[in-house]
């Protein structure tokens, strides 16, 4: 196999499996076979994703398919994320969906469709992050909406259909803005370079200085509105809590953990172009304002929610806000921090959504006021939720602490001490909210006559892996991850690989 | 030696994990064994360290891209404080074994794994904090200890206790922003997190860092304006209160500030003024709050706040050049740990045996239970600073050092006089309660008291001995 | 009349047809008007192709004809005919007269915005460009002002037509595959919206967006 085959293979694998799953007959016996196909697909995707990341790390950027597909270190971070979180939530799905089928929530047909769309969804996300063609990037983002809208509404209940509808309309409309931004960027670039090149992100970045500054600004605003909708940035976030709370829990984990980040990924791509074309001041001030607003609004909304998954959804908005702040603060430390936080938040949020899935199946409700004593009725799940909530609240030795601290330090470095303290105080509100989950739902008096039984190992094993990842990233981030973060930061700053320094932390040292 | 220091951090942590994985019946023993092992390690460490001539040593543990993230250091102060916090942790583990059982008249309980797991983790985190040589390390253990205290304060899972637990966590978390600021500023200025770099900072940066650490310290040590969490935290099981308010949680604040001052190579006078003035204000506030308290634990809570103010006063005075005040503050930290633990555990023993801790209901303790009576007297006198008990010597050092530097700084003289008045006042107040509670004929509640379990008796006796000896140990150790 | 003037003139027709789509009483009627509008769009592509001598735009026109004039309207007409909601009424938040006024204001604003653009590609087709942008926002306005969720689907289609036109005007030289990708997405979007709308109608017996408010906060 040639290395340049990797990206197409990575894309094709989940797509082909999705189609095969759709084509399967739906009889009682084929359910196990579909699960097996799904399992092969997600593991295959994981292996291919990690191989690709490994190749990029050792050999540098992979470009193929007439330069339309590209995996540079920045993309590699997201490819890895989709591979890992996709595989774990996909594995978790098996036990979860079985339970739903057994309890009559889903039919066999829906089960098949679930796995089909799940893999299709993975494909669309991979399409976004491997695209070098900016229009294809847009196509991919739009496709993720289409692929996941069905997953959101899969239960066919009134509320889930409502959520799916809002999701579809708001995101389609939002992403249409993204198309405008894309077209403007393309038109802008094709004025100075060959149209077949002007559609490629790499050439746009290379010729960023020749772009018309006004159009670049307009395009960036459109892109931010468009893909920001997908990322859940305030004030375009309205769809997110509904969709994330109504989707099946593993899908919620995937939506929160990875899909939001795909939106951010596209924004980061345009951010790099914009910074190079017109300097960092304009994009950074917009990002900072939006980021702080996002954190401020969501912090209070997190607190007042009683629905477990809605609380988590608002939490995702808040963390997206923090990532946007990291980008807005800029500088190598800020961008590296934002990227690291992207990874860290994915793991923790996936863990907690899986946990919420176990709780939902155990208690039959997501209302935290009636969920009590998880630690007594389902000890392992309770422990996982407790660890996940503490991690998300930013306590050491978990991973979120590291990246939150880095964003904070980057903000101080860039000269925003008041803003950073404000943000940190806003985050304290969510610490209170998360501690509240532990105090009243994980602990507390278990309902009478509820027997003590945990979810099956199929559900618990992926959560264990996620928790292990959270710990590893908190205590000792693996060296390759540091390398790839550094290289990705170099790309966003457009310094190329050679000039970038050894670690994100050393960026600061090098700058002085 | 580093191996021993590391062991004292890791053993309780491993113990916590083991407790979480083992059946509930084993949790009590496991917690005691691992705390005991950690204590033993530290005693050996202390011995080796003093035999080796008390040469400070540092070791980095985690480095990231050439920057030290986590490192541990052994020196005179850290070894002394570590012995106190881990040793008392061990004593608390033993005491808890007796306290948390069905015979408890105030809170009958079966021991849950959660209790010993978090207590054990707490001991490990305290050891880690004490030995840390980087701001990041301090921050990490600061936050871990916050989580542990949250879990332990809310142990009974009543709405009130859960509320108090969350309150303690949130307030100390807000204060921890000070450490975030300090770590960030230090890193951006010097590209290192090592505490020793504070000395090399520019005057402005040094002031910012020290004040930021001071804010974090106020949070943990329940000084104004962050004091609100401490009285509420009395919802915790009493042994936990003893640990939190005598040896661990609140001492974190004093200790990190002391560490910062030690590394600062001469702190700006502004820091000294802020520190001493706030300490005096808290002192007066705490004293006024003594007066309406009837609940023994709440009285002790406010007494803790004022005693911590004395330590901050001593540290603040040391900024003006008094090594004596600094040593006094460290010695007071050490002494107060034993005296206050004793006092809390007496309170715990009283509520265990009588079912109440309301002082007006408790009379004639001495005749019913001589041990508790004596312990009550010793603890009260030690806290009030009466010789020959330990509190006197360290307070004396703080005052002596203070008056020395106050010659040049008239404002300090005013503060010291106020502190002295408080000292007299609290002596009178504690004497009043000793006179009410200890002698005479047993009141109804005391007369019906059950016997004190053996494990609790042993711990009380050890602490009575330490309440007398600890100041001599500290004085000899600190030279 | 030069080729580009034809383009601009036809673009004007787009606004008229989109008004028809919005104010039509029945969704199935709207679908017909939408087909008509798409036909105008195809004509714009052809005119633009001949005016700028860009043969690939003929391909665009062919693709658009198949998908937007035939496929999507047929899907919509067939499925929307079966859906009904008696209580909804017209489902308009604002009267048709106000809608027309709104459209005029949007066109005016977009003309002002576009007049500031200095791209060489935009010279000569500024009116059409303004209209494409206006069309986009008009579609957005349709989504906001219509309570009927089927009308919201049309709103999305109008937005999509607007951006499609912008794409053709500014990025007619882009690789064909790009255009195909975008069109495919749009078709799938409509299909999925139709499926969802059908499910909602079946499950909740409503087509009123204001009834979809169970989830809050």
PDB file of N, CA and C in Angstrom, chain A residues 68 133 135 138-139 142-143 146 156-159 161-166 168-169 172-173 176-177 179-180 183-184 186-188 190-191 195-196 199 212 215 222 242 246 305 310 314, chain C residues 118-119 132-133 136-137 140 143 149 152-153 156 159 162-163 166-167 170-171 173-175 177-178 181-182 185 188-189 192-193 196-197 199-200 203-204 212-217:
ATOM      1  N   UNK A  68      -6.842  17.386  -3.631  1.00  0.00           N
ATOM      2  CA  UNK A  68      -8.137  17.646  -3.003  1.00  0.00           C
ATOM      3  C   UNK A  68      -8.185  17.121  -1.578  1.00  0.00           C
ATOM      4  N   UNK A 133      -9.892  21.043  -0.484  1.00  0.00           N
ATOM      5  CA  UNK A 133     -10.762  21.840  -1.322  1.00  0.00           C
ATOM      6  C   UNK A 133     -11.793  22.518  -0.422  1.00  0.00           C
ATOM      7  N   UNK A 135     -14.515  24.089  -0.965  1.00  0.00           N
ATOM      8  CA  UNK A 135     -15.925  23.812  -1.231  1.00  0.00           C
ATOM      9  C   UNK A 135     -16.295  22.431  -0.719  1.00  0.00           C
ATOM     10  N   UNK A 138     -17.060  22.522   2.776  1.00  0.00           N
ATOM     11  CA  UNK A 138     -18.429  22.940   3.039  1.00  0.00           C
ATOM     12  C   UNK A 138     -19.400  21.786   2.798  1.00  0.00           C
ATOM     13  N   UNK A 139     -19.169  21.115   1.666  1.00  0.00           N
ATOM     14  CA  UNK A 139     -20.046  19.990   1.345  1.00  0.00           C
ATOM     15  C   UNK A 139     -20.031  18.991   2.505  1.00  0.00           C
ATOM     16  N   UNK A 142     -22.073  20.279   5.507  1.00  0.00           N
ATOM     17  CA  UNK A 142     -23.506  20.135   5.237  1.00  0.00           C
ATOM     18  C   UNK A 142     -23.907  18.659   5.325  1.00  0.00           C
ATOM     19  N   UNK A 143     -23.018  17.806   4.810  1.00  0.00           N
ATOM     20  CA  UNK A 143     -23.337  16.381   4.835  1.00  0.00           C
ATOM     21  C   UNK A 143     -23.389  15.846   6.264  1.00  0.00           C
ATOM     22  N   UNK A 146     -26.804  16.367   7.497  1.00  0.00           N
ATOM     23  CA  UNK A 146     -27.770  15.440   6.925  1.00  0.00           C
ATOM     24  C   UNK A 146     -27.601  14.053   7.514  1.00  0.00           C
ATOM     25  N   UNK A 156     -38.070   8.853  16.929  1.00  0.00           N
ATOM     26  CA  UNK A 156     -39.376   9.132  16.347  1.00  0.00           C
ATOM     27  C   UNK A 156     -40.397   9.662  17.329  1.00  0.00           C
ATOM     28  N   UNK A 157     -39.943  10.071  18.520  1.00  0.00           N
ATOM     29  CA  UNK A 157     -40.876  10.673  19.470  1.00  0.00           C
ATOM     30  C   UNK A 157     -41.059  12.143  19.099  1.00  0.00           C
ATOM     31  N   UNK A 158     -42.095  12.752  19.652  1.00  0.00           N
ATOM     32  CA  UNK A 158     -42.348  14.155  19.336  1.00  0.00           C
ATOM     33  C   UNK A 158     -41.142  15.029  19.599  1.00  0.00           C
ATOM     34  N   UNK A 159     -40.549  14.845  20.794  1.00  0.00           N
ATOM     35  CA  UNK A 159     -39.441  15.723  21.142  1.00  0.00           C
ATOM     36  C   UNK A 159     -38.227  15.486  20.249  1.00  0.00           C
ATOM     37  N   UNK A 161     -38.172  14.372  17.177  1.00  0.00           N
ATOM     38  CA  UNK A 161     -38.416  14.917  15.844  1.00  0.00           C
ATOM     39  C   UNK A 161     -38.273  16.429  15.856  1.00  0.00           C
ATOM     40  N   UNK A 162     -38.793  17.025  16.919  1.00  0.00           N
ATOM     41  CA  UNK A 162     -38.680  18.477  17.039  1.00  0.00           C
ATOM     42  C   UNK A 162     -37.211  18.896  17.050  1.00  0.00           C
ATOM     43  N   UNK A 163     -36.431  18.167  17.851  1.00  0.00           N
ATOM     44  CA  UNK A 163     -35.005  18.483  17.937  1.00  0.00           C
ATOM     45  C   UNK A 163     -34.334  18.307  16.582  1.00  0.00           C
ATOM     46  N   UNK A 164     -34.688  17.233  15.897  1.00  0.00           N
ATOM     47  CA  UNK A 164     -34.074  16.973  14.606  1.00  0.00           C
ATOM     48  C   UNK A 164     -34.436  18.068  13.617  1.00  0.00           C
ATOM     49  N   UNK A 165     -35.678  18.510  13.670  1.00  0.00           N
ATOM     50  CA  UNK A 165     -36.116  19.556  12.744  1.00  0.00           C
ATOM     51  C   UNK A 165     -35.342  20.850  12.995  1.00  0.00           C
ATOM     52  N   UNK A 166     -35.280  21.252  14.253  1.00  0.00           N
ATOM     53  CA  UNK A 166     -34.550  22.478  14.578  1.00  0.00           C
ATOM     54  C   UNK A 166     -33.094  22.359  14.148  1.00  0.00           C
ATOM     55  N   UNK A 168     -31.845  20.494  11.822  1.00  0.00           N
ATOM     56  CA  UNK A 168     -31.704  20.500  10.370  1.00  0.00           C
ATOM     57  C   UNK A 168     -31.859  21.912   9.821  1.00  0.00           C
ATOM     58  N   UNK A 169     -32.913  22.597  10.244  1.00  0.00           N
ATOM     59  CA  UNK A 169     -33.183  23.926   9.685  1.00  0.00           C
ATOM     60  C   UNK A 169     -32.083  24.911  10.094  1.00  0.00           C
ATOM     61  N   UNK A 172     -28.718  23.986   8.499  1.00  0.00           N
ATOM     62  CA  UNK A 172     -28.686  24.177   7.049  1.00  0.00           C
ATOM     63  C   UNK A 172     -28.595  25.657   6.734  1.00  0.00           C
ATOM     64  N   UNK A 173     -29.416  26.440   7.416  1.00  0.00           N
ATOM     65  CA  UNK A 173     -29.396  27.875   7.179  1.00  0.00           C
ATOM     66  C   UNK A 173     -28.035  28.448   7.548  1.00  0.00           C
ATOM     67  N   UNK A 176     -25.442  27.565   5.152  1.00  0.00           N
ATOM     68  CA  UNK A 176     -25.577  28.300   3.899  1.00  0.00           C
ATOM     69  C   UNK A 176     -24.742  29.583   3.949  1.00  0.00           C
ATOM     70  N   UNK A 177     -24.697  30.188   5.136  1.00  0.00           N
ATOM     71  CA  UNK A 177     -23.805  31.340   5.296  1.00  0.00           C
ATOM     72  C   UNK A 177     -22.356  30.918   5.043  1.00  0.00           C
ATOM     73  N   UNK A 179     -21.410  28.683   3.074  1.00  0.00           N
ATOM     74  CA  UNK A 179     -21.201  28.551   1.632  1.00  0.00           C
ATOM     75  C   UNK A 179     -20.871  29.915   1.022  1.00  0.00           C
ATOM     76  N   UNK A 180     -21.606  30.935   1.493  1.00  0.00           N
ATOM     77  CA  UNK A 180     -21.311  32.274   0.994  1.00  0.00           C
ATOM     78  C   UNK A 180     -19.874  32.672   1.292  1.00  0.00           C
ATOM     79  N   UNK A 183     -17.667  30.750  -1.077  1.00  0.00           N
ATOM     80  CA  UNK A 183     -17.694  31.270  -2.450  1.00  0.00           C
ATOM     81  C   UNK A 183     -16.925  32.587  -2.528  1.00  0.00           C
ATOM     82  N   UNK A 184     -17.144  33.440  -1.532  1.00  0.00           N
ATOM     83  CA  UNK A 184     -16.425  34.722  -1.538  1.00  0.00           C
ATOM     84  C   UNK A 184     -14.922  34.497  -1.502  1.00  0.00           C
ATOM     85  N   UNK A 186     -13.303  31.897  -2.480  1.00  0.00           N
ATOM     86  CA  UNK A 186     -12.858  31.335  -3.758  1.00  0.00           C
ATOM     87  C   UNK A 186     -12.770  32.425  -4.819  1.00  0.00           C
ATOM     88  N   UNK A 187     -13.850  33.239  -4.919  1.00  0.00           N
ATOM     89  CA  UNK A 187     -13.854  34.296  -5.923  1.00  0.00           C
ATOM     90  C   UNK A 187     -12.690  35.246  -5.699  1.00  0.00           C
ATOM     91  N   UNK A 188     -12.465  35.523  -4.420  1.00  0.00           N
ATOM     92  CA  UNK A 188     -11.375  36.411  -4.049  1.00  0.00           C
ATOM     93  C   UNK A 188     -10.035  35.839  -4.506  1.00  0.00           C
ATOM     94  N   UNK A 190      -9.546  33.465  -6.800  1.00  0.00           N
ATOM     95  CA  UNK A 190      -9.415  33.176  -8.231  1.00  0.00           C
ATOM     96  C   UNK A 190      -9.113  34.450  -9.020  1.00  0.00           C
ATOM     97  N   UNK A 191      -9.230  35.616  -8.352  1.00  0.00           N
ATOM     98  CA  UNK A 191      -8.820  36.835  -9.032  1.00  0.00           C
ATOM     99  C   UNK A 191      -7.317  36.863  -9.242  1.00  0.00           C
ATOM    100  N   UNK A 195      -8.153  29.269 -11.210  1.00  0.00           N
ATOM    101  CA  UNK A 195      -9.337  28.792 -10.491  1.00  0.00           C
ATOM    102  C   UNK A 195      -9.184  27.380  -9.929  1.00  0.00           C
ATOM    103  N   UNK A 196      -8.460  26.526 -10.648  1.00  0.00           N
ATOM    104  CA  UNK A 196      -8.335  25.167 -10.141  1.00  0.00           C
ATOM    105  C   UNK A 196      -7.468  25.122  -8.896  1.00  0.00           C
ATOM    106  N   UNK A 199      -9.356  26.913  -5.423  1.00  0.00           N
ATOM    107  CA  UNK A 199     -10.314  26.178  -4.600  1.00  0.00           C
ATOM    108  C   UNK A 199      -9.594  25.394  -3.493  1.00  0.00           C
ATOM    109  N   UNK A 212      -8.052  40.348  -1.517  1.00  0.00           N
ATOM    110  CA  UNK A 212      -8.629  41.659  -1.235  1.00  0.00           C
ATOM    111  C   UNK A 212      -9.038  41.714   0.244  1.00  0.00           C
ATOM    112  N   UNK A 215     -12.859  41.834   1.304  1.00  0.00           N
ATOM    113  CA  UNK A 215     -13.574  40.581   1.061  1.00  0.00           C
ATOM    114  C   UNK A 215     -13.157  39.510   2.062  1.00  0.00           C
ATOM    115  N   UNK A 222     -18.783  35.659   7.444  1.00  0.00           N
ATOM    116  CA  UNK A 222     -19.734  34.655   6.959  1.00  0.00           C
ATOM    117  C   UNK A 222     -19.340  33.254   7.430  1.00  0.00           C
ATOM    118  N   UNK A 242     -31.004  20.992  22.201  1.00  0.00           N
ATOM    119  CA  UNK A 242     -32.086  20.089  21.821  1.00  0.00           C
ATOM    120  C   UNK A 242     -31.537  18.832  21.168  1.00  0.00           C
ATOM    121  N   UNK A 246     -31.604  15.007  22.748  1.00  0.00           N
ATOM    122  CA  UNK A 246     -32.593  14.058  22.233  1.00  0.00           C
ATOM    123  C   UNK A 246     -31.959  12.892  21.482  1.00  0.00           C
ATOM    124  N   UNK A 305     -30.165  24.071  34.235  1.00  0.00           N
ATOM    125  CA  UNK A 305     -30.774  22.887  33.630  1.00  0.00           C
ATOM    126  C   UNK A 305     -31.008  21.781  34.650  1.00  0.00           C
ATOM    127  N   UNK A 310     -29.036  17.836  28.712  1.00  0.00           N
ATOM    128  CA  UNK A 310     -29.078  19.263  28.352  1.00  0.00           C
ATOM    129  C   UNK A 310     -27.982  20.029  29.073  1.00  0.00           C
ATOM    130  N   UNK A 314     -25.102  22.201  27.199  1.00  0.00           N
ATOM    131  CA  UNK A 314     -24.697  23.586  27.438  1.00  0.00           C
ATOM    132  C   UNK A 314     -23.232  23.657  27.836  1.00  0.00           C
TER     133      UNK A 314
ATOM    134  N   UNK C 118     -15.239  45.274  -5.137  1.00  0.00           N
ATOM    135  CA  UNK C 118     -14.355  45.711  -6.228  1.00  0.00           C
ATOM    136  C   UNK C 118     -13.771  44.542  -7.023  1.00  0.00           C
ATOM    137  N   UNK C 119     -14.310  43.326  -6.801  1.00  0.00           N
ATOM    138  CA  UNK C 119     -13.733  42.171  -7.510  1.00  0.00           C
ATOM    139  C   UNK C 119     -13.863  42.324  -9.022  1.00  0.00           C
ATOM    140  N   UNK C 132     -28.738  37.893  -6.163  1.00  0.00           N
ATOM    141  CA  UNK C 132     -28.442  36.573  -5.602  1.00  0.00           C
ATOM    142  C   UNK C 132     -28.311  36.665  -4.085  1.00  0.00           C
ATOM    143  N   UNK C 133     -27.670  37.713  -3.620  1.00  0.00           N
ATOM    144  CA  UNK C 133     -27.517  37.901  -2.177  1.00  0.00           C
ATOM    145  C   UNK C 133     -28.873  38.151  -1.535  1.00  0.00           C
ATOM    146  N   UNK C 136     -30.851  35.099  -1.177  1.00  0.00           N
ATOM    147  CA  UNK C 136     -30.370  34.331  -0.020  1.00  0.00           C
ATOM    148  C   UNK C 136     -31.050  34.833   1.257  1.00  0.00           C
ATOM    149  N   UNK C 137     -31.013  36.142   1.459  1.00  0.00           N
ATOM    150  CA  UNK C 137     -31.600  36.682   2.684  1.00  0.00           C
ATOM    151  C   UNK C 137     -33.113  36.609   2.668  1.00  0.00           C
ATOM    152  N   UNK C 140     -33.974  33.367   3.939  1.00  0.00           N
ATOM    153  CA  UNK C 140     -33.840  33.376   5.395  1.00  0.00           C
ATOM    154  C   UNK C 140     -35.069  34.010   6.030  1.00  0.00           C
ATOM    155  N   UNK C 143     -37.956  31.695   6.132  1.00  0.00           N
ATOM    156  CA  UNK C 143     -37.907  30.720   7.220  1.00  0.00           C
ATOM    157  C   UNK C 143     -38.384  31.354   8.522  1.00  0.00           C
ATOM    158  N   UNK C 149     -43.953  24.619   8.489  1.00  0.00           N
ATOM    159  CA  UNK C 149     -42.610  24.083   8.331  1.00  0.00           C
ATOM    160  C   UNK C 149     -42.310  23.725   6.885  1.00  0.00           C
ATOM    161  N   UNK C 152     -40.929  26.611   5.385  1.00  0.00           N
ATOM    162  CA  UNK C 152     -39.539  26.769   5.828  1.00  0.00           C
ATOM    163  C   UNK C 152     -38.601  25.983   4.913  1.00  0.00           C
ATOM    164  N   UNK C 153     -39.080  24.824   4.458  1.00  0.00           N
ATOM    165  CA  UNK C 153     -38.264  24.061   3.517  1.00  0.00           C
ATOM    166  C   UNK C 153     -38.049  24.876   2.244  1.00  0.00           C
ATOM    167  N   UNK C 156     -35.490  27.420   2.759  1.00  0.00           N
ATOM    168  CA  UNK C 156     -34.138  26.878   2.592  1.00  0.00           C
ATOM    169  C   UNK C 156     -33.789  26.776   1.112  1.00  0.00           C
ATOM    170  N   UNK C 159     -32.820  30.109  -0.269  1.00  0.00           N
ATOM    171  CA  UNK C 159     -31.458  30.454   0.143  1.00  0.00           C
ATOM    172  C   UNK C 159     -30.452  29.738  -0.732  1.00  0.00           C
ATOM    173  N   UNK C 162     -30.177  31.136  -4.088  1.00  0.00           N
ATOM    174  CA  UNK C 162     -29.408  32.369  -4.030  1.00  0.00           C
ATOM    175  C   UNK C 162     -27.923  32.092  -4.032  1.00  0.00           C
ATOM    176  N   UNK C 163     -27.512  31.184  -3.162  1.00  0.00           N
ATOM    177  CA  UNK C 163     -26.071  30.931  -3.091  1.00  0.00           C
ATOM    178  C   UNK C 163     -25.581  30.216  -4.342  1.00  0.00           C
ATOM    179  N   UNK C 166     -24.930  32.944  -6.752  1.00  0.00           N
ATOM    180  CA  UNK C 166     -23.672  33.618  -6.411  1.00  0.00           C
ATOM    181  C   UNK C 166     -22.487  32.779  -6.863  1.00  0.00           C
ATOM    182  N   UNK C 167     -22.610  31.493  -6.592  1.00  0.00           N
ATOM    183  CA  UNK C 167     -21.531  30.576  -6.960  1.00  0.00           C
ATOM    184  C   UNK C 167     -21.260  30.664  -8.451  1.00  0.00           C
ATOM    185  N   UNK C 170     -19.743  34.219  -9.372  1.00  0.00           N
ATOM    186  CA  UNK C 170     -18.385  34.523  -8.912  1.00  0.00           C
ATOM    187  C   UNK C 170     -17.423  33.375  -9.148  1.00  0.00           C
ATOM    188  N   UNK C 171     -17.939  32.161  -9.136  1.00  0.00           N
ATOM    189  CA  UNK C 171     -17.043  31.013  -9.163  1.00  0.00           C
ATOM    190  C   UNK C 171     -17.400  30.067 -10.280  1.00  0.00           C
ATOM    191  N   UNK C 173     -15.875  29.413 -12.698  1.00  0.00           N
ATOM    192  CA  UNK C 173     -14.718  28.698 -13.220  1.00  0.00           C
ATOM    193  C   UNK C 173     -14.277  27.555 -12.318  1.00  0.00           C
ATOM    194  N   UNK C 174     -14.983  27.349 -11.214  1.00  0.00           N
ATOM    195  CA  UNK C 174     -14.578  26.282 -10.298  1.00  0.00           C
ATOM    196  C   UNK C 174     -14.780  24.914 -10.945  1.00  0.00           C
ATOM    197  N   UNK C 175     -14.045  23.913 -10.498  1.00  0.00           N
ATOM    198  CA  UNK C 175     -14.196  22.574 -11.054  1.00  0.00           C
ATOM    199  C   UNK C 175     -15.641  22.079 -10.952  1.00  0.00           C
ATOM    200  N   UNK C 177     -16.886  19.256 -10.314  1.00  0.00           N
ATOM    201  CA  UNK C 177     -17.172  18.346  -9.200  1.00  0.00           C
ATOM    202  C   UNK C 177     -17.694  19.116  -7.989  1.00  0.00           C
ATOM    203  N   UNK C 178     -17.159  20.326  -7.823  1.00  0.00           N
ATOM    204  CA  UNK C 178     -17.590  21.183  -6.738  1.00  0.00           C
ATOM    205  C   UNK C 178     -19.078  21.433  -6.822  1.00  0.00           C
ATOM    206  N   UNK C 181     -21.116  18.416  -6.068  1.00  0.00           N
ATOM    207  CA  UNK C 181     -21.158  18.156  -4.628  1.00  0.00           C
ATOM    208  C   UNK C 181     -22.189  19.022  -3.942  1.00  0.00           C
ATOM    209  N   UNK C 182     -22.186  20.304  -4.266  1.00  0.00           N
ATOM    210  CA  UNK C 182     -23.123  21.222  -3.623  1.00  0.00           C
ATOM    211  C   UNK C 182     -24.563  20.862  -3.954  1.00  0.00           C
ATOM    212  N   UNK C 185     -25.719  17.773  -2.135  1.00  0.00           N
ATOM    213  CA  UNK C 185     -26.035  18.114  -0.751  1.00  0.00           C
ATOM    214  C   UNK C 185     -27.409  18.745  -0.642  1.00  0.00           C
ATOM    215  N   UNK C 188     -30.182  16.228  -1.123  1.00  0.00           N
ATOM    216  CA  UNK C 188     -30.331  15.376   0.059  1.00  0.00           C
ATOM    217  C   UNK C 188     -30.942  16.151   1.216  1.00  0.00           C
ATOM    218  N   UNK C 189     -30.540  17.419   1.333  1.00  0.00           N
ATOM    219  CA  UNK C 189     -31.094  18.225   2.417  1.00  0.00           C
ATOM    220  C   UNK C 189     -32.603  18.300   2.282  1.00  0.00           C
ATOM    221  N   UNK C 192     -34.231  14.947   3.131  1.00  0.00           N
ATOM    222  CA  UNK C 192     -34.302  14.658   4.559  1.00  0.00           C
ATOM    223  C   UNK C 192     -35.301  15.568   5.257  1.00  0.00           C
ATOM    224  N   UNK C 193     -35.353  16.815   4.836  1.00  0.00           N
ATOM    225  CA  UNK C 193     -36.345  17.714   5.430  1.00  0.00           C
ATOM    226  C   UNK C 193     -37.759  17.213   5.161  1.00  0.00           C
ATOM    227  N   UNK C 196     -38.469  14.265   7.393  1.00  0.00           N
ATOM    228  CA  UNK C 196     -38.703  14.693   8.775  1.00  0.00           C
ATOM    229  C   UNK C 196     -40.055  15.373   8.914  1.00  0.00           C
ATOM    230  N   UNK C 197     -40.368  16.253   7.941  1.00  0.00           N
ATOM    231  CA  UNK C 197     -41.640  16.958   8.010  1.00  0.00           C
ATOM    232  C   UNK C 197     -42.789  15.962   7.990  1.00  0.00           C
ATOM    233  N   UNK C 199     -42.704  12.873   9.007  1.00  0.00           N
ATOM    234  CA  UNK C 199     -42.764  12.186  10.311  1.00  0.00           C
ATOM    235  C   UNK C 199     -43.406  13.075  11.361  1.00  0.00           C
ATOM    236  N   UNK C 200     -43.025  14.355  11.337  1.00  0.00           N
ATOM    237  CA  UNK C 200     -43.585  15.268  12.329  1.00  0.00           C
ATOM    238  C   UNK C 200     -45.089  15.365  12.142  1.00  0.00           C
ATOM    239  N   UNK C 203     -46.656  12.167  13.414  1.00  0.00           N
ATOM    240  CA  UNK C 203     -46.543  11.936  14.854  1.00  0.00           C
ATOM    241  C   UNK C 203     -47.311  12.991  15.653  1.00  0.00           C
ATOM    242  N   UNK C 204     -47.126  14.245  15.277  1.00  0.00           N
ATOM    243  CA  UNK C 204     -47.668  15.325  16.095  1.00  0.00           C
ATOM    244  C   UNK C 204     -48.887  15.975  15.463  1.00  0.00           C
ATOM    245  N   UNK C 212     -43.843  23.336  17.845  1.00  0.00           N
ATOM    246  CA  UNK C 212     -42.646  22.550  18.161  1.00  0.00           C
ATOM    247  C   UNK C 212     -41.837  23.272  19.235  1.00  0.00           C
ATOM    248  N   UNK C 213     -42.403  23.359  20.414  1.00  0.00           N
ATOM    249  CA  UNK C 213     -41.709  24.136  21.444  1.00  0.00           C
ATOM    250  C   UNK C 213     -41.642  23.384  22.757  1.00  0.00           C
ATOM    251  N   UNK C 214     -41.657  22.059  22.667  1.00  0.00           N
ATOM    252  CA  UNK C 214     -41.580  21.288  23.908  1.00  0.00           C
ATOM    253  C   UNK C 214     -40.220  21.487  24.573  1.00  0.00           C
ATOM    254  N   UNK C 215     -39.192  21.524  23.740  1.00  0.00           N
ATOM    255  CA  UNK C 215     -37.830  21.642  24.281  1.00  0.00           C
ATOM    256  C   UNK C 215     -37.522  23.101  24.505  1.00  0.00           C
ATOM    257  N   UNK C 216     -37.123  23.393  25.705  1.00  0.00           N
ATOM    258  CA  UNK C 216     -36.853  24.811  26.025  1.00  0.00           C
ATOM    259  C   UNK C 216     -35.730  24.941  27.023  1.00  0.00           C
ATOM    260  N   UNK C 217     -35.202  26.174  27.085  1.00  0.00           N
ATOM    261  CA  UNK C 217     -34.254  26.532  28.150  1.00  0.00           C
ATOM    262  C   UNK C 217     -32.858  26.029  27.908  1.00  0.00           C
TER     263      UNK C 217
END
